[in-house]
Coordinates of C-alpha atoms in Angstrom, one line a residue:
M158 CA 4.2 -21.9 92.0
K159 CA 1.9 -18.8 92.2
E160 CA -0.9 -21.0 93.7
R161 CA 1.6 -22.2 96.4
I162 CA 2.6 -18.6 97.3
F163 CA -1.1 -17.6 97.4
I164 CA -1.9 -20.5 99.8
I165 CA 1.0 -19.6 102.1
F166 CA -0.1 -16.0 102.0
C167 CA -3.6 -16.9 103.0
L168 CA -2.3 -19.1 105.9
F169 CA -0.2 -16.2 107.2
A170 CA -3.1 -13.8 106.9
L171 CA -5.3 -16.3 108.9
V172 CA -2.6 -16.5 111.6
A173 CA -2.4 -12.7 111.8
N174 CA -6.1 -12.4 112.2
F175 CA -6.0 -15.2 114.9
C176 CA -3.2 -13.3 116.7
Q177 CA -5.1 -10.1 116.7
A178 CA -8.2 -11.8 118.1
Q179 CA -6.2 -13.6 120.7
S180 CA -4.3 -10.5 121.8
S181 CA -7.6 -8.5 122.3
G182 CA -9.0 -11.3 124.5
S183 CA -5.8 -12.5 126.1
H184 CA -4.9 -12.4 129.7
H185 CA -1.6 -12.5 131.7
I186 CA -0.5 -15.3 134.0
M187 CA 2.4 -15.5 136.4
V188 CA 5.2 -17.9 135.2
E189 CA 8.5 -18.1 137.2
N190 CA 7.9 -14.6 138.7
E191 CA 7.1 -13.0 135.3
F192 CA 3.8 -12.1 133.8
V193 CA 3.2 -13.9 130.5
N194 CA 0.7 -12.9 127.8
T195 CA -1.0 -16.2 127.0
G196 CA -2.6 -14.9 123.8
L197 CA 0.7 -13.9 122.4
M198 CA 2.2 -17.2 123.4
E199 CA -0.5 -19.1 121.5
C200 CA -0.1 -16.8 118.5
E201 CA 3.7 -17.4 118.4
D202 CA 3.2 -21.2 118.8
S203 CA 0.8 -21.1 115.8
M204 CA 3.2 -19.0 113.6
Q205 CA 6.2 -21.1 114.6
S206 CA 4.3 -24.3 113.7
L207 CA 3.5 -22.8 110.2
L208 CA 7.1 -21.8 109.6
L209 CA 8.5 -25.2 110.6
E210 CA 5.9 -27.0 108.4
E211 CA 6.7 -24.7 105.5
Y212 CA 10.4 -25.5 105.9
V213 CA 10.3 -29.3 106.2
K214 CA 7.8 -29.7 103.4
S215 CA 10.0 -27.7 101.1
H216 CA 12.9 -29.9 102.0
G217 CA 11.4 -33.4 101.4
Y218 CA 9.5 -34.1 104.6
K219 CA 6.4 -36.2 104.0
T220 CA 3.8 -35.2 106.6
P221 CA 2.2 -38.4 107.8
D222 CA -1.5 -39.0 108.2
Y223 CA -2.5 -38.0 111.7
D224 CA -3.4 -41.6 112.6
V225 CA 0.0 -42.8 111.3
F226 CA 1.6 -40.1 113.3
K227 CA -0.2 -41.1 116.5
E228 CA 0.9 -44.7 116.1
K229 CA 4.5 -43.7 115.5
C230 CA 4.5 -41.5 118.6
L231 CA 3.0 -44.3 120.7
Q232 CA 5.6 -46.8 119.4
L233 CA 8.7 -44.6 119.6
F234 CA 7.9 -42.3 122.5
G235 CA 5.2 -44.1 124.5
I236 CA 2.8 -41.1 124.4
R237 CA -0.8 -41.1 123.4
L238 CA -1.9 -38.1 121.3
H239 CA -5.4 -36.7 121.3
P240 CA -7.9 -38.2 118.9
S241 CA -7.5 -35.1 116.8
A242 CA -4.8 -32.4 116.9
Q243 CA -5.2 -30.1 119.9
V244 CA -1.8 -28.9 121.1
Y245 CA 1.3 -27.4 119.6
S246 CA 3.6 -29.0 122.2
L247 CA 3.2 -32.2 124.1
D248 CA 6.2 -33.3 126.2
I249 CA 7.4 -36.9 125.6
N250 CA 8.4 -37.4 129.3
K251 CA 10.1 -35.6 132.1
D252 CA 13.5 -37.1 131.3
I253 CA 13.5 -36.3 127.5
I254 CA 13.8 -32.7 126.2
Y255 CA 11.8 -33.5 123.0
S256 CA 8.1 -32.7 122.5
V257 CA 5.5 -33.4 119.8
N258 CA 3.5 -30.9 117.7
E259 CA 0.1 -32.5 117.0
F260 CA -0.9 -29.8 114.5
G261 CA 2.3 -29.9 112.4
R262 CA 2.8 -33.7 112.9
F263 CA 6.5 -33.4 113.8
I264 CA 8.8 -33.5 116.8
F265 CA 10.5 -30.5 118.4
T266 CA 14.2 -31.1 119.1
G267 CA 14.3 -28.5 121.9
N268 CA 16.2 -25.9 119.8
E269 CA 13.3 -24.4 117.9
S270 CA 12.5 -21.1 119.7
L271 CA 12.2 -18.9 116.7
F272 CA 10.3 -16.2 118.5
Y273 CA 12.7 -16.0 121.5
Q274 CA 14.9 -13.1 120.4
P275 CA 15.8 -11.0 123.5
A276 CA 18.1 -8.8 121.5
L277 CA 15.1 -7.2 119.7
D278 CA 13.3 -4.3 121.3
H279 CA 10.0 -5.6 120.0
E280 CA 8.1 -8.8 119.6
P281 CA 9.7 -10.8 116.6
T282 CA 7.8 -10.7 113.4
M283 CA 7.1 -13.7 111.1
S284 CA 10.0 -12.6 108.9
E285 CA 12.4 -12.3 111.8
A286 CA 11.5 -15.7 113.0
R287 CA 11.9 -17.2 109.6
K288 CA 15.4 -15.6 109.3
V289 CA 16.4 -17.5 112.5
L290 CA 15.2 -20.8 111.0
Y291 CA 16.9 -20.3 107.7
T292 CA 20.2 -19.1 109.1
K293 CA 22.4 -22.1 108.3
E294 CA 25.1 -21.4 110.9
N295 CA 22.9 -22.0 113.9
G296 CA 22.0 -25.6 112.8
I297 CA 18.4 -25.4 113.9
A298 CA 16.8 -26.3 110.6
D299 CA 19.3 -29.1 109.7
M300 CA 18.7 -30.8 113.1
F301 CA 14.9 -30.4 113.0
L302 CA 14.7 -31.8 109.4
A303 CA 17.0 -34.7 110.2
Y304 CA 15.1 -35.9 113.2
N305 CA 11.7 -35.7 111.5
K306 CA 12.7 -37.3 108.2
L307 CA 14.3 -40.2 110.1
L308 CA 11.7 -40.8 112.7
F309 CA 8.5 -40.3 110.7
N310 CA 9.7 -40.9 107.1
D311 CA 12.5 -43.5 107.7
N312 CA 14.4 -41.4 105.1
P313 CA 18.0 -42.6 104.8
S314 CA 19.1 -39.2 103.5
S315 CA 19.1 -37.9 107.1
L316 CA 21.5 -40.6 108.3
S317 CA 24.6 -38.5 107.4
Y318 CA 23.5 -35.9 109.9
F319 CA 23.6 -38.4 112.7
Y320 CA 26.8 -39.9 111.6
K321 CA 28.4 -36.5 112.0
N322 CA 26.7 -35.6 115.2
K323 CA 27.5 -38.2 117.9
D324 CA 25.2 -36.8 120.6
N325 CA 22.2 -36.7 118.3
A326 CA 22.9 -40.3 117.1
I327 CA 22.8 -41.4 120.8
D328 CA 19.6 -39.4 121.4
V329 CA 17.7 -40.8 118.4
V330 CA 18.6 -44.4 119.1
F331 CA 18.6 -44.6 122.9
D332 CA 16.2 -41.8 124.0
L333 CA 13.8 -42.0 121.0
N334 CA 14.0 -45.7 120.4
Y335 CA 14.8 -45.6 116.7
E336 CA 15.9 -49.1 115.5
K337 CA 15.2 -49.3 111.8
N338 CA 18.8 -48.8 110.7
D339 CA 21.4 -51.2 112.0
Q340 CA 24.4 -49.0 110.9
L341 CA 23.0 -46.1 112.9
I342 CA 22.5 -48.4 115.9
R343 CA 26.2 -49.5 115.7
R344 CA 27.4 -46.0 115.4
A345 CA 25.3 -44.9 118.4
I346 CA 26.6 -47.8 120.5
D347 CA 30.2 -46.9 119.6
Y348 CA 29.6 -43.2 120.5
A349 CA 27.9 -44.1 123.7
C350 CA 30.7 -46.4 124.8
Q351 CA 33.1 -43.4 124.3
N352 CA 31.3 -40.9 126.4
G353 CA 29.9 -42.9 129.3
Y354 CA 26.3 -42.5 128.4
I355 CA 25.5 -46.2 128.7
A356 CA 25.8 -46.5 132.5
N357 CA 24.3 -43.0 133.1
D358 CA 20.9 -43.7 131.4
V359 CA 20.4 -47.4 131.9
K360 CA 16.6 -47.4 131.6
N361 CA 16.6 -45.8 128.1
V362 CA 19.2 -48.3 127.0
L363 CA 17.4 -51.4 128.2
F364 CA 13.7 -50.6 127.9
Y365 CA 11.4 -49.0 125.4
N366 CA 9.5 -45.7 126.1
N367 CA 6.4 -47.6 125.3
P368 CA 6.1 -50.2 128.2
S369 CA 4.0 -52.6 126.1
R370 CA 7.1 -53.2 123.9
G371 CA 9.1 -54.6 126.8
Y372 CA 12.9 -54.6 126.9
R373 CA 15.2 -53.8 124.0
K374 CA 16.4 -57.2 122.9
K375 CA 17.7 -56.1 119.5
L376 CA 19.8 -53.2 121.0
I377 CA 21.2 -55.4 123.7
T378 CA 22.1 -58.1 121.2
M379 CA 23.8 -55.7 118.9
F380 CA 25.6 -54.1 121.8
Y381 CA 27.0 -57.4 122.9
Q382 CA 28.1 -58.3 119.3
Q383 CA 30.2 -55.1 119.2
A384 CA 31.5 -55.7 122.8
V385 CA 33.1 -59.0 122.0
S386 CA 35.3 -57.4 119.4
N387 CA 36.0 -54.2 121.3
K388 CA 37.5 -54.2 124.8
S389 CA 36.2 -50.7 125.7
C390 CA 32.7 -51.8 124.5
M391 CA 32.9 -54.9 126.6
E392 CA 33.8 -52.8 129.6
A393 CA 30.8 -50.5 128.8
F394 CA 28.5 -53.6 128.5
E395 CA 29.5 -54.8 131.9
N396 CA 29.1 -51.3 133.3
L397 CA 25.6 -51.3 131.9
V398 CA 24.8 -54.6 133.7
Y399 CA 26.2 -53.2 136.9
A400 CA 24.2 -50.0 136.5
Y401 CA 21.1 -52.1 136.0
Y402 CA 21.8 -53.8 139.3
K403 CA 22.3 -50.5 141.0
H404 CA 19.0 -49.1 139.7
Y405 CA 17.1 -52.3 139.6
K406 CA 14.7 -51.6 142.4
Q407 CA 14.0 -48.0 141.2
I408 CA 13.2 -48.9 137.6
N409 CA 9.5 -48.8 137.2
V410 CA 8.9 -51.7 134.8
E411 CA 6.8 -54.8 135.1
Q412 CA 8.7 -57.4 137.1
K413 CA 8.5 -60.1 134.4
V414 CA 10.0 -57.7 131.8
K415 CA 12.8 -56.8 134.2
D416 CA 13.6 -60.5 134.7
E417 CA 13.6 -61.2 131.0
C418 CA 15.9 -58.3 130.4
L419 CA 18.3 -59.5 133.0
V420 CA 18.3 -63.0 131.6
C421 CA 19.1 -61.6 128.1
L422 CA 22.1 -59.7 129.6
L423 CA 23.3 -62.8 131.6
D424 CA 23.0 -64.9 128.4
C425 CA 25.3 -62.5 126.6
L426 CA 27.8 -62.6 129.5
N427 CA 27.7 -66.4 129.6
K428 CA 28.5 -66.5 125.9
Y429 CA 31.5 -64.3 126.6
D430 CA 32.5 -66.7 129.4
E431 CA 32.2 -69.7 127.2
A432 CA 34.4 -68.0 124.6
H433 CA 37.1 -67.2 127.2
Q434 CA 37.3 -70.5 129.2
S435 CA 41.0 -70.0 129.9
N436 CA 40.0 -67.3 132.4
I437 CA 37.6 -69.5 134.3
L438 CA 38.5 -72.1 136.9
K439 CA 35.2 -72.4 138.6
V440 CA 31.6 -71.3 138.1
M441 CA 32.1 -68.3 140.5
D442 CA 34.7 -66.9 138.1
K443 CA 32.1 -66.5 135.4
K444 CA 31.0 -62.9 134.7
A445 CA 27.4 -64.2 134.4
Y446 CA 27.5 -65.7 137.8
Q447 CA 29.1 -62.7 139.4
H448 CA 26.5 -60.3 138.0
L449 CA 23.6 -62.6 138.9
Y450 CA 24.9 -62.8 142.5
N451 CA 24.8 -59.0 142.6
F452 CA 21.2 -59.0 141.6
M453 CA 20.4 -61.6 144.3
L454 CA 21.7 -59.1 146.9
V455 CA 18.8 -56.7 146.1
D456 CA 16.2 -59.3 145.1
K457 CA 16.6 -62.7 146.7
G458 CA 13.9 -64.3 144.7
I459 CA 15.2 -63.5 141.2
A460 CA 17.1 -66.7 140.6
Q461 CA 14.1 -68.8 141.7
R462 CA 11.9 -66.9 139.3
I463 CA 14.3 -67.6 136.5
R464 CA 14.3 -71.2 137.3
R465 CA 10.5 -71.4 137.5
N466 CA 10.3 -69.8 134.0
N467 CA 12.7 -72.4 132.7
Y468 CA 15.5 -69.9 132.3
Y469 CA 13.4 -68.1 129.6
G470 CA 14.8 -70.6 127.1
R471 CA 18.4 -69.9 127.8
T472 CA 19.3 -73.4 129.0
A473 CA 23.0 -72.5 129.0
L474 CA 22.3 -70.5 132.1
R475 CA 21.0 -73.4 134.1
D476 CA 24.3 -74.3 135.9
I477 CA 24.9 -70.6 136.7
V478 CA 21.4 -70.1 138.2
E479 CA 21.5 -73.4 140.1
A480 CA 24.9 -72.6 141.6
A481 CA 23.6 -69.2 142.6
I482 CA 20.5 -70.7 144.2
L483 CA 22.7 -73.3 146.0
L484 CA 25.0 -70.6 147.4
N485 CA 22.1 -68.5 148.5
S486 CA 20.6 -71.4 150.4
T487 CA 23.9 -72.2 152.2
T488 CA 23.7 -72.1 156.0
D489 CA 24.6 -68.8 157.7
D490 CA 27.1 -70.7 159.8
R491 CA 30.4 -68.9 159.1
T492 CA 32.6 -71.6 160.8
D493 CA 35.6 -72.5 158.8
Y494 CA 35.5 -76.2 157.9
Y495 CA 38.3 -78.2 156.4
I496 CA 39.2 -81.8 155.5
E497 CA 41.3 -84.1 157.6
D498 CA 41.9 -87.6 156.4
S499 CA 44.9 -89.9 157.1
D500 CA 44.9 -91.0 153.4
G501 CA 45.7 -87.4 152.5
Y502 CA 42.4 -86.9 150.7
T503 CA 38.7 -87.8 151.0
N504 CA 36.0 -88.7 148.5
I505 CA 33.0 -86.4 147.7
R506 CA 30.0 -88.6 146.8
E507 CA 26.7 -87.9 145.0
S508 CA 24.6 -88.8 148.0
G509 CA 25.1 -89.6 151.7
S510 CA 26.2 -93.2 151.3
P511 CA 29.6 -95.1 151.2
K512 CA 28.2 -96.8 148.1
A513 CA 27.3 -93.6 146.2
K514 CA 29.2 -92.5 143.1
I515 CA 32.4 -90.6 143.8
I516 CA 32.2 -87.1 142.2
T517 CA 35.7 -86.0 143.0
R518 CA 38.4 -86.1 145.6
I519 CA 39.6 -83.3 147.9
K520 CA 42.9 -83.0 149.6
S521 CA 43.3 -82.9 153.4
G522 CA 43.6 -79.4 154.6
S523 CA 41.3 -78.0 151.9
F524 CA 38.4 -75.8 153.1
V525 CA 34.8 -76.5 152.3
D526 CA 31.4 -74.8 152.8
V527 CA 29.0 -77.0 154.8
I528 CA 25.6 -76.7 153.3
K529 CA 23.6 -79.3 155.2
K530 CA 24.4 -81.5 158.2
N531 CA 22.4 -84.6 157.5
G532 CA 23.2 -87.3 160.0
E533 CA 26.5 -88.9 159.4
W534 CA 26.9 -87.4 155.9
W535 CA 27.2 -83.7 155.4
Q536 CA 26.5 -81.9 152.1
V537 CA 29.5 -79.6 151.2
K538 CA 30.6 -77.3 148.5
T539 CA 34.3 -77.0 147.4
D540 CA 36.0 -73.8 146.4
N541 CA 35.8 -74.8 142.8
G542 CA 32.0 -75.2 143.0
K543 CA 31.6 -79.0 143.3
V544 CA 28.8 -80.0 145.6
G545 CA 28.4 -83.5 147.2
Y546 CA 28.6 -85.5 150.5
I547 CA 31.4 -86.3 152.9
H548 CA 31.3 -88.4 156.0
K549 CA 31.3 -86.0 159.0
S550 CA 34.3 -87.8 160.5
R551 CA 36.5 -86.3 157.8
I552 CA 35.4 -82.7 158.5
R553 CA 37.0 -80.5 161.1
C554 CA 36.4 -77.0 162.1
N555 CA 38.5 -74.1 163.5

């Protein structure tokens, strides 16, 4: 114990000497219309780093090796650290408030401003900064410890913190890409469904911070599994797909990855459709079809790309994609066509021949979409999605 106290004392003495040297050679720069002493800032960063290290280590945090820490930061946050520690604070990205401390090998949660104490009439001392950190009521230490033990130690003892604090559970799962605890993911999904986060931050829900990891298949799958048993979550899941469509062009992700992500979402919706057949009369009634059609409004080639890639292994989507392609290729002729036959109905055949197999029959007076006008036999599509050929003598137009 005496040796530990002596080591900490030596570290503080070293920092004090460093601060004195920095202050004597420091200069002032203009930041937001105020002059800032850069030497003092570096000194306070160094002291804050030491205080936080002291706290987390004394509360069970296992400081990872720097190479391990670098790899974790790359996987979770998509940022590349310096080959060796060089900075006290490195922002993760412009949309996320968190930053990384290379020297201390931990993440800042955005609340650790131990040396910002405007109520004091002097620059805070080390003791005054430590008092802020150790004041239980402000929650700074608990939050800081929970994030770092979970993200860098995978320590389950920190889970209780996130179960109690909904916004932090959402942050750590969605913004910081933590996926090593399924119970925490389920909690975060439930919390996010309640507060509307899902549709407001679609990129963080669907894609990893590290682009090389692609889209978040595990999270999407677990989200859907909860959605099928929870009406509000199903609504949130559809809102997510809709938000993806609205932001599809702006999301800066490799096209192939964006397509794969969409197929994963459509596959989930198709499973929902298949489990609720009573609500579906035709292919256009399917949620999967309706959402795919939306995407085709902003990217006409998406269905063809899905077809070329063999539906990315989701063969159940074949009929939906083919129907969407067929609709998209329909002529722009907006004339209303309908059937008129003295028999009261006419046959729809597989091909343009009176000997071709009959697919179905359609009543006189029923409207059809004319897709192609090939000689005597026209290709048509009925309002329930059936596609085939009818002799043009049975077709009238308004």
